[in-house]
Tab-separated table of C-alpha atoms in Angstrom:
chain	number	residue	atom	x	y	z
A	1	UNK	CA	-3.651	73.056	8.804
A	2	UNK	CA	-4.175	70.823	6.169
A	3	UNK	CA	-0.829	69.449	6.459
A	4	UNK	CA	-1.350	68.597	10.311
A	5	UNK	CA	-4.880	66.836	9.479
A	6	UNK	CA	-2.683	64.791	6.832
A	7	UNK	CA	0.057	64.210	9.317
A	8	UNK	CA	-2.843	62.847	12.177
A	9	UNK	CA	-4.558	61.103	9.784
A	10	UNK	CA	-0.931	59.161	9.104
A	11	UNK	CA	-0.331	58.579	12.973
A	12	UNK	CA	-4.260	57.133	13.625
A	13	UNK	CA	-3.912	54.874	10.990
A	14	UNK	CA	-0.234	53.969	12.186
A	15	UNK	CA	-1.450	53.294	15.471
A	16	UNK	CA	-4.241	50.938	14.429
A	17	UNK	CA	-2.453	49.141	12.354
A	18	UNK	CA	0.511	48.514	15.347
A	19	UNK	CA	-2.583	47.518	17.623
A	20	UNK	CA	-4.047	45.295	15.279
A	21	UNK	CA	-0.570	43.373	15.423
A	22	UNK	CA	-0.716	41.330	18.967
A	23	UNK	CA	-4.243	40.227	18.159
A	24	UNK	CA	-3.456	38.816	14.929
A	25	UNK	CA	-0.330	37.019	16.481
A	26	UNK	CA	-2.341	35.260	19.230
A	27	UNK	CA	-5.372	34.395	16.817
A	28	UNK	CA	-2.612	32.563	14.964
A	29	UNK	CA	-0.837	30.746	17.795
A	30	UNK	CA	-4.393	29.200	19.013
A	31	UNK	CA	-4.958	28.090	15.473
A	32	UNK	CA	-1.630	26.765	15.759
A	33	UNK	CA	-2.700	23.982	18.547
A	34	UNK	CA	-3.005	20.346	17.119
A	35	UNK	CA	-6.206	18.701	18.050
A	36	UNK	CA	-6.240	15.620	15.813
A	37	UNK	CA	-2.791	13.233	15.308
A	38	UNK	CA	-3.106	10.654	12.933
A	39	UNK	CA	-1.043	7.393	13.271
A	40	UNK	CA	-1.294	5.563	10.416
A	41	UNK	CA	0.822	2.452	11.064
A	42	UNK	CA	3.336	1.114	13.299
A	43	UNK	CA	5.464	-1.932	12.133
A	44	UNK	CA	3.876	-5.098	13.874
A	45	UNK	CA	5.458	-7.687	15.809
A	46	UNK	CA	6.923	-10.949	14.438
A	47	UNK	CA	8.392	-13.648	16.809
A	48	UNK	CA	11.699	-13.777	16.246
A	49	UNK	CA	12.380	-10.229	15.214
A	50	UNK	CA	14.066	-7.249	16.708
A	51	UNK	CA	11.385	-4.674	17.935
A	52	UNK	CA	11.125	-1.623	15.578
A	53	UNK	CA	9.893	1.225	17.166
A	54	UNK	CA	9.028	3.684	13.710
A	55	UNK	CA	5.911	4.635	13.999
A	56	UNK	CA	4.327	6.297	10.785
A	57	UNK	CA	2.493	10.005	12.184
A	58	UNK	CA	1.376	11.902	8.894
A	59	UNK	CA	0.051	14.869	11.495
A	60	UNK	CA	2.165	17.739	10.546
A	61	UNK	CA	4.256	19.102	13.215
A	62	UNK	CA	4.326	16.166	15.370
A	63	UNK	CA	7.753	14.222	16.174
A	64	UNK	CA	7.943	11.379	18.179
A	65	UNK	CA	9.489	11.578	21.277
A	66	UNK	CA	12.371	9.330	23.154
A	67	UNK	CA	10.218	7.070	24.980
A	68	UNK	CA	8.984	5.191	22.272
A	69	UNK	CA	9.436	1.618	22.628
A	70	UNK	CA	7.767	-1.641	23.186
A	71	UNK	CA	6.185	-3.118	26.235
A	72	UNK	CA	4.863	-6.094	27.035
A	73	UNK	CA	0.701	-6.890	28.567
A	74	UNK	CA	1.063	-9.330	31.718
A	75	UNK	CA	-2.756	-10.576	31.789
A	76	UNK	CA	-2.232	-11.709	35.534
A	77	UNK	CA	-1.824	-8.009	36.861
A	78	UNK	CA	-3.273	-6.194	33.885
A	79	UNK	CA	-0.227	-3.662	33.560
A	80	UNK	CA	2.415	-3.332	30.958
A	81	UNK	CA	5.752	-3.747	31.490
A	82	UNK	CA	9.057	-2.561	29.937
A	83	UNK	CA	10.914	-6.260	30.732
A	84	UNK	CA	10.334	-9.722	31.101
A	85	UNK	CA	9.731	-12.212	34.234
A	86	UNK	CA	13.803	-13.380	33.489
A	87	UNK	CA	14.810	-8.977	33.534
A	88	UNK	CA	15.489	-8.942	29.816
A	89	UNK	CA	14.530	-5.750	28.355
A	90	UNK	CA	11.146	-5.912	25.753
A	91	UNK	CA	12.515	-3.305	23.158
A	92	UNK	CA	16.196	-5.201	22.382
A	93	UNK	CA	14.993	-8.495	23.120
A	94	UNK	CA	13.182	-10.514	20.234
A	95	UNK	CA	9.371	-10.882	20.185
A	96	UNK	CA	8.624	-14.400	21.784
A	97	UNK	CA	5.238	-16.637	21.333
A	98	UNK	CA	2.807	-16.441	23.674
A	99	UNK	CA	3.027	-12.755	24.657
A	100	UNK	CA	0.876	-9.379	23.674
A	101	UNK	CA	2.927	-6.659	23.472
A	102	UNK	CA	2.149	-3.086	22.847
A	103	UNK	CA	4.011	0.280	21.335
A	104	UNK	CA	3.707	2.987	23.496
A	105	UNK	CA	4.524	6.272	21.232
A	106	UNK	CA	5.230	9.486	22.910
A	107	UNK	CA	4.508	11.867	20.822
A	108	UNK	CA	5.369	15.500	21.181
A	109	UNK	CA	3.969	19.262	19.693
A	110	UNK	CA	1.566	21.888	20.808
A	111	UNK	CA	-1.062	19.790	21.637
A	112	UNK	CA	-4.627	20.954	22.274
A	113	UNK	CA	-6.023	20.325	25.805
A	114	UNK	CA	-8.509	18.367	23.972
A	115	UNK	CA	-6.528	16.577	20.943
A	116	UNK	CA	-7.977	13.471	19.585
A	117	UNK	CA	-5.766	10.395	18.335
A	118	UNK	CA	-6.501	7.720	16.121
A	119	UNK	CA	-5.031	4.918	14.588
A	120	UNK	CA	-5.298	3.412	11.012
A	121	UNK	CA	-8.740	6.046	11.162
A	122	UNK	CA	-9.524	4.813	14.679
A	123	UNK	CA	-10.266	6.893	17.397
A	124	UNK	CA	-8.493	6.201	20.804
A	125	UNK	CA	-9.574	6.372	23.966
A	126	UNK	CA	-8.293	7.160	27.337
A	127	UNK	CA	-7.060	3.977	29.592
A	128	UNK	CA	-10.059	1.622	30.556
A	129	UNK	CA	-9.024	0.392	34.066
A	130	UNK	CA	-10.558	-2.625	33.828
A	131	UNK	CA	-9.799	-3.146	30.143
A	132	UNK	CA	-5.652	-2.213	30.316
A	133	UNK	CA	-4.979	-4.306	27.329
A	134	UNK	CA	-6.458	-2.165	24.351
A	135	UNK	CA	-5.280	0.425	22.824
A	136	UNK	CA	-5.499	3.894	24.424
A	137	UNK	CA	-3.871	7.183	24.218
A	138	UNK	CA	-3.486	9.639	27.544
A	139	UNK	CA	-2.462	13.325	27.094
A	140	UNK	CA	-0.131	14.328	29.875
A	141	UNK	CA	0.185	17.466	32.275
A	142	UNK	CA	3.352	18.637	30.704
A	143	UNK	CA	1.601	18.869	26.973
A	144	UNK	CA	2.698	15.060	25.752
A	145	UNK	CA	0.252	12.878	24.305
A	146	UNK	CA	1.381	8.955	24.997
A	147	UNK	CA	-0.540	6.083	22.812
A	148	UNK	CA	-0.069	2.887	23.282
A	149	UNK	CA	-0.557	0.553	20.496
A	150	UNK	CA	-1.785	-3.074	21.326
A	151	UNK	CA	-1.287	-6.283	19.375
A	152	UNK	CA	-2.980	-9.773	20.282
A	153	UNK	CA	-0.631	-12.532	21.168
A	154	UNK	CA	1.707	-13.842	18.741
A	155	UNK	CA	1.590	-17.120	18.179
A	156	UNK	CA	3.418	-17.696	14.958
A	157	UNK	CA	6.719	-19.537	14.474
A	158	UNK	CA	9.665	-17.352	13.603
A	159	UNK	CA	10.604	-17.113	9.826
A	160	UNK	CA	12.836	-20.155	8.580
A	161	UNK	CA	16.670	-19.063	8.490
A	162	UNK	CA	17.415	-17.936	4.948
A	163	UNK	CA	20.814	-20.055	4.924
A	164	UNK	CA	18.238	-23.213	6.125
A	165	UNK	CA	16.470	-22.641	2.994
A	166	UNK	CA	17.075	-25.568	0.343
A	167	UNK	CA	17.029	-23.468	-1.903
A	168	UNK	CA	20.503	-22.355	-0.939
A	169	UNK	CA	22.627	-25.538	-0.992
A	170	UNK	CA	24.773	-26.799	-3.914
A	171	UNK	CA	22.811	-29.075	-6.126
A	172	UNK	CA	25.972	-30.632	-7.292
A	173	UNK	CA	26.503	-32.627	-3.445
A	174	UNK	CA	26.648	-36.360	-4.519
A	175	UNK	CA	23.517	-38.559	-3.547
A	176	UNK	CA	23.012	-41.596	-1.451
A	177	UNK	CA	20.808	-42.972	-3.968
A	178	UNK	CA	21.978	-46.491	-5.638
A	179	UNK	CA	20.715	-45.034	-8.323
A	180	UNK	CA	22.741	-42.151	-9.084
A	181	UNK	CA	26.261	-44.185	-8.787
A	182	UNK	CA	27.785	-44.804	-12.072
A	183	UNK	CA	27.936	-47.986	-13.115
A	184	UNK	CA	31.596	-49.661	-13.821
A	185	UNK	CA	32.450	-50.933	-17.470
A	186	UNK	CA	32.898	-54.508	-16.739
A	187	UNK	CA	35.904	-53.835	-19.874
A	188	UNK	CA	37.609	-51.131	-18.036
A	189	UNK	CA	40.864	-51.083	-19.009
A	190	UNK	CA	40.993	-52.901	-22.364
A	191	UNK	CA	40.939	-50.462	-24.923
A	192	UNK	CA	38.205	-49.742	-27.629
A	193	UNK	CA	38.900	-51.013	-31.146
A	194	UNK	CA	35.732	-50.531	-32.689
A	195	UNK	CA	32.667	-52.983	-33.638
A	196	UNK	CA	33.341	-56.655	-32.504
A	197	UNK	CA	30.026	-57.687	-34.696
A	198	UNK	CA	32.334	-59.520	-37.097
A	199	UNK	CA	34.421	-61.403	-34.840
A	200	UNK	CA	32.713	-64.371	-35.220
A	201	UNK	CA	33.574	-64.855	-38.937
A	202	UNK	CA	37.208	-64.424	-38.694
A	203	UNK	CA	37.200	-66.962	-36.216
A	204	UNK	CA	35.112	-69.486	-38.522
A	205	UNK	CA	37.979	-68.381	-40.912
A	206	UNK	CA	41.147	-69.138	-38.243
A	207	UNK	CA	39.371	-72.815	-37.815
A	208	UNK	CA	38.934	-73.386	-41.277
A	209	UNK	CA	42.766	-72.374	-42.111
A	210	UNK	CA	43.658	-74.663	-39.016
A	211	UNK	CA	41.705	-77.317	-40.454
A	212	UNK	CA	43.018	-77.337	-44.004
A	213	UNK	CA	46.834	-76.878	-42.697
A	214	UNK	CA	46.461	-79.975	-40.433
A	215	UNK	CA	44.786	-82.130	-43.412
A	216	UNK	CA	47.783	-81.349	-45.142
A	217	UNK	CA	50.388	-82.766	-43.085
A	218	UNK	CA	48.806	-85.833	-42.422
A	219	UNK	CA	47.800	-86.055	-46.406
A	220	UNK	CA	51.886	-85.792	-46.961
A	221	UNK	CA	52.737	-88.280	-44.292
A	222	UNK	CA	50.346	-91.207	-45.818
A	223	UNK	CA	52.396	-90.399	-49.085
């Protein structure tokens, strides 16, 4: 008998242990849910440059989707759009001045029905309809949160060329200046003999000698 209470008592605790299973599993798949994704940054436009379309999520367990690119804000029709008035597309076409453009990030996980985003500690909010251009983030019916990331319009000049930069060119290219021509040796061509200071008393000498030699042979023609 004792053995049989024993035996029971194994069972019973056997089967509460097996019914306690399922619970625990779907306690820990509802935890599992992500209500809060944190963007922190998103690399911002620059006329001129290619679009880059990285944004930085530090929410575990959320990967950014495909459909992640850039779009551009028309102000006349409030609406975003994926390519220009002249049909070339936003996200392989540089960023021009004059235009607002915003990232729209797909972002994809196991999403709670009520999951919060925010950027740079920013809560966003769902799509004003009479304020399209700000930024807003929409959670879809198939579990996919989309935010869309605005920027105000750019209106800086595009970076100067690095090979434009002066920086780069030889410094030994000749100059127009005057200034910088060398100036011609008005002796060019006779050779250098060394200091010419005393050149002016060997020639007192050669007149001298000239002078005595011609006193000379007129002294020994009067004789």
């Amino acid at each position: 008998m004792k053995n049989r209470h024993k035996l029971l008592s194994i069972i019973l605790t056997l089967c509460m242990v097996i019914g306690m299973i399922p619970i625990t599993t779907s306690t820990a798949n509802a935890d599992s849910t992500i209500s809060r994704v944190d963007i922190d940054s998103i690399i911002a436009p620059v006329v001129g440059a290619i679009p880059n379309h990285n944004p930085v999520i530090s929410t575990p367990g959320v990967s950014v989707g495909e459909n992640t690119f850039w779009v551009v804000y028309d102000s006349a029709t409030e609406s975003f759009y994926d390519v220009y008035e002249d049909t070339a597309h936003v996200d392989t076409t540089p960023f021009r001045v004059g235009e607002s453009y915003a990232l729209q990030i797909m972002m994809e996980a196991d999403f709670d029905p009520e999951v919060e985003v925010y950027y740079k500690g920013t809560k966003l909010s769902e799509p004003d309809p009479f304020n399209m251009y700000q930024s807003a983030a929409i959670y879809t019916d198939d579990g996919v949160v989309i935010a869309f990331i605005t920027t105000g319009e750019l209106t800086d000049e595009p970076a100067d060329n690095p090979t434009d930069d002066p920086s780069d060119n030889p410094t030994d290219v000749p100059s127009d200046d005057p200034g910088d021509v060398p100036k011609e040796d008005p002796k060019d061509g006779t050779p250098e003999t060394g200091d010419d200071s005393n050149m002016m008393i060997w020639l007192a000498l050669m007149i001298l000698a000239a002078t005595g030699a011609a006193g000379t042979v007129m002294y020994r023609r009067k004789a």
